[in-house]
């Protein structure tokens, strides 16, 4: 304990052992207010992250099966259903793999994309959406080019 004096008279005992209860309460309150403001925005990023992750996953998978079709000189196909959270890959009509999408992401347009041994494809698209109503599409052109786009609304193509 430290005693302060002014002209020989002791004014008060002062302790420098740590924070006072008021200081701790003010700090905890401030952290709580900041967390209450930030948490809703932070929680909204998870569905968008899952959607972007699933979109990149399908784009990568399509590019891989295109390369495999050319390398192995055999047709490959990706098949997907509306409302599903998975897709199936076929090699010459034989199931090669069934892969899940990230949680909270689903396919909103059914179809299939087939790559020939020359690497060309039947033009089509995979449309994905998340629980917040955001959409992304993986588009495959007839030449086999795979790209990602964001439609203006979930019912339209881009």
CSV table of C-alpha atoms in Angstrom, one decimal:
chain,number,residue,atom,x,y,z
A,1,UNK,CA,0.0,0.0,0.0
A,2,UNK,CA,1.2,3.5,-0.8
A,3,UNK,CA,0.3,6.5,1.4
A,4,UNK,CA,0.2,9.9,-0.1
A,5,UNK,CA,0.8,13.0,2.0
A,6,UNK,CA,0.5,16.7,1.5
A,7,UNK,CA,2.5,18.8,3.9
A,8,UNK,CA,2.9,16.0,6.3
A,9,UNK,CA,-0.8,15.0,6.5
A,10,UNK,CA,-1.8,11.5,5.2
A,11,UNK,CA,-4.5,11.9,2.6
A,12,UNK,CA,-5.5,8.4,1.6
A,13,UNK,CA,-4.3,4.9,1.3
A,14,UNK,CA,-4.1,3.8,-2.4
A,15,UNK,CA,-3.7,0.3,-3.7
A,16,UNK,CA,-2.1,-0.6,-7.1
A,17,UNK,CA,-2.9,-4.3,-7.0
A,18,UNK,CA,-5.2,-4.5,-10.1
A,19,UNK,CA,-8.4,-3.3,-11.6
A,20,UNK,CA,-11.4,-2.1,-9.6
A,21,UNK,CA,-14.8,-3.7,-9.8
A,22,UNK,CA,-16.1,-0.6,-11.7
A,23,UNK,CA,-13.3,-0.8,-14.3
A,24,UNK,CA,-13.9,-4.5,-14.8
A,25,UNK,CA,-17.7,-4.0,-15.1
A,26,UNK,CA,-17.2,-1.2,-17.6
A,27,UNK,CA,-14.8,-3.3,-19.7
A,28,UNK,CA,-17.1,-6.3,-19.8
A,29,UNK,CA,-20.1,-4.1,-20.7
A,30,UNK,CA,-18.1,-2.5,-23.6
A,31,UNK,CA,-17.1,-5.9,-24.9
A,32,UNK,CA,-20.7,-7.1,-24.7
A,33,UNK,CA,-22.0,-4.1,-26.7
A,34,UNK,CA,-19.3,-4.6,-29.4
A,35,UNK,CA,-20.2,-8.3,-29.6
A,36,UNK,CA,-23.9,-7.6,-29.9
A,37,UNK,CA,-23.3,-5.3,-32.8
A,38,UNK,CA,-20.8,-7.6,-34.6
A,39,UNK,CA,-22.4,-11.0,-34.1
A,40,UNK,CA,-25.3,-10.7,-36.5
A,41,UNK,CA,-23.0,-9.6,-39.3
A,42,UNK,CA,-20.5,-12.3,-38.5
A,43,UNK,CA,-23.1,-15.1,-38.4
A,44,UNK,CA,-24.3,-14.1,-41.8
A,45,UNK,CA,-21.0,-14.9,-43.4
A,46,UNK,CA,-21.2,-18.6,-42.8
A,47,UNK,CA,-24.0,-19.4,-45.4
A,48,UNK,CA,-22.1,-17.2,-48.0
A,49,UNK,CA,-18.9,-19.0,-47.2
A,50,UNK,CA,-20.5,-22.4,-47.7
A,51,UNK,CA,-22.0,-21.3,-51.0
A,52,UNK,CA,-18.7,-20.0,-52.3
A,53,UNK,CA,-17.0,-23.1,-51.1
A,54,UNK,CA,-19.5,-25.4,-52.9
A,55,UNK,CA,-19.3,-23.3,-56.0
A,56,UNK,CA,-15.5,-23.6,-56.1
A,57,UNK,CA,-15.8,-27.3,-55.4
A,58,UNK,CA,-18.1,-28.0,-58.4
A,59,UNK,CA,-16.0,-25.8,-60.6
A,60,UNK,CA,-12.8,-27.6,-59.7
A,61,UNK,CA,-14.5,-31.0,-60.0
A,62,UNK,CA,-15.8,-30.1,-63.5
A,63,UNK,CA,-12.3,-29.1,-64.6
A,64,UNK,CA,-10.8,-32.3,-63.2
A,65,UNK,CA,-13.3,-34.6,-65.0
A,66,UNK,CA,-12.7,-32.6,-68.2
A,67,UNK,CA,-9.0,-33.3,-68.0
A,68,UNK,CA,-9.6,-37.0,-67.1
A,69,UNK,CA,-12.0,-37.4,-70.0
A,70,UNK,CA,-9.2,-36.2,-72.4
A,71,UNK,CA,-6.4,-38.2,-70.6
A,72,UNK,CA,-8.4,-41.4,-70.4
A,73,UNK,CA,-10.1,-41.0,-73.8
A,74,UNK,CA,-13.5,-41.8,-72.3
A,75,UNK,CA,-16.6,-39.7,-71.5
A,76,UNK,CA,-17.3,-38.3,-68.0
A,77,UNK,CA,-20.5,-36.9,-66.6
A,78,UNK,CA,-21.6,-34.9,-63.5
A,79,UNK,CA,-25.2,-35.4,-62.6
A,80,UNK,CA,-27.2,-33.3,-60.0
A,81,UNK,CA,-30.8,-33.1,-58.8
A,82,UNK,CA,-32.9,-30.1,-57.6
A,83,UNK,CA,-32.9,-29.8,-53.8
A,84,UNK,CA,-30.0,-32.1,-53.4
A,85,UNK,CA,-26.9,-31.3,-51.6
A,86,UNK,CA,-24.7,-33.7,-53.5
A,87,UNK,CA,-23.7,-34.6,-57.0
A,88,UNK,CA,-22.6,-37.8,-58.8
A,89,UNK,CA,-19.7,-38.3,-61.2
A,90,UNK,CA,-19.9,-41.0,-63.8
A,91,UNK,CA,-17.1,-42.5,-66.0
A,92,UNK,CA,-18.5,-44.1,-69.1
A,93,UNK,CA,-21.9,-44.7,-67.3
A,94,UNK,CA,-20.2,-46.2,-64.2
A,95,UNK,CA,-20.5,-44.2,-60.9
A,96,UNK,CA,-17.1,-43.0,-59.9
A,97,UNK,CA,-18.0,-40.9,-56.9
A,98,UNK,CA,-20.9,-39.1,-55.1
A,99,UNK,CA,-19.7,-35.9,-53.4
A,100,UNK,CA,-21.6,-33.8,-50.8
A,101,UNK,CA,-21.8,-30.0,-50.9
A,102,UNK,CA,-21.1,-27.8,-47.9
A,103,UNK,CA,-23.9,-27.7,-45.2
A,104,UNK,CA,-26.7,-25.2,-46.1
A,105,UNK,CA,-26.0,-25.3,-49.8
A,106,UNK,CA,-28.3,-27.0,-52.3
A,107,UNK,CA,-28.7,-27.4,-56.0
A,108,UNK,CA,-31.6,-25.4,-57.5
A,109,UNK,CA,-31.4,-26.5,-61.2
A,110,UNK,CA,-31.3,-30.2,-62.2
A,111,UNK,CA,-29.3,-31.6,-65.0
A,112,UNK,CA,-26.0,-33.1,-66.0
A,113,UNK,CA,-22.8,-32.1,-67.7
A,114,UNK,CA,-21.1,-34.5,-70.0
A,115,UNK,CA,-17.5,-34.2,-71.2
A,116,UNK,CA,-16.4,-36.1,-74.4
A,117,UNK,CA,-13.0,-37.6,-74.8
A,118,UNK,CA,-12.1,-34.5,-76.7
A,119,UNK,CA,-12.8,-32.2,-73.7
A,120,UNK,CA,-16.0,-30.6,-75.2
A,121,UNK,CA,-19.2,-30.6,-73.3
A,122,UNK,CA,-22.9,-30.2,-73.7
A,123,UNK,CA,-23.5,-26.6,-72.6
A,124,UNK,CA,-25.2,-26.5,-69.2
A,125,UNK,CA,-25.0,-25.0,-65.7
A,126,UNK,CA,-25.2,-25.9,-62.1
A,127,UNK,CA,-27.2,-23.4,-60.0
A,128,UNK,CA,-26.5,-23.4,-56.2
A,129,UNK,CA,-28.3,-21.5,-53.4
A,130,UNK,CA,-27.9,-21.1,-49.7
A,131,UNK,CA,-30.3,-20.5,-46.8
A,132,UNK,CA,-30.2,-16.8,-47.2
A,133,UNK,CA,-31.4,-16.9,-50.8
A,134,UNK,CA,-28.1,-16.1,-52.4
A,135,UNK,CA,-27.2,-17.9,-55.7
A,136,UNK,CA,-24.2,-18.8,-57.7
A,137,UNK,CA,-23.8,-20.7,-61.0
A,138,UNK,CA,-21.1,-22.8,-62.5
A,139,UNK,CA,-21.5,-22.5,-66.3
A,140,UNK,CA,-20.0,-24.9,-68.8
A,141,UNK,CA,-19.8,-23.9,-72.4
A,142,UNK,CA,-19.9,-26.2,-75.4
A,143,UNK,CA,-16.2,-25.8,-75.8
A,144,UNK,CA,-15.7,-27.2,-72.2
A,145,UNK,CA,-14.9,-23.8,-70.6
A,146,UNK,CA,-15.9,-23.8,-66.9
A,147,UNK,CA,-16.7,-20.5,-65.2
A,148,UNK,CA,-18.6,-19.1,-62.2
A,149,UNK,CA,-21.1,-16.3,-62.3
A,150,UNK,CA,-23.7,-14.7,-60.0
A,151,UNK,CA,-27.2,-14.3,-61.4
A,152,UNK,CA,-29.3,-11.2,-60.6
A,153,UNK,CA,-31.9,-13.4,-59.0
A,154,UNK,CA,-32.0,-17.1,-58.2
A,155,UNK,CA,-34.5,-18.0,-60.9
A,156,UNK,CA,-32.5,-16.6,-63.8
A,157,UNK,CA,-29.3,-17.5,-65.6
A,158,UNK,CA,-26.3,-15.4,-66.0
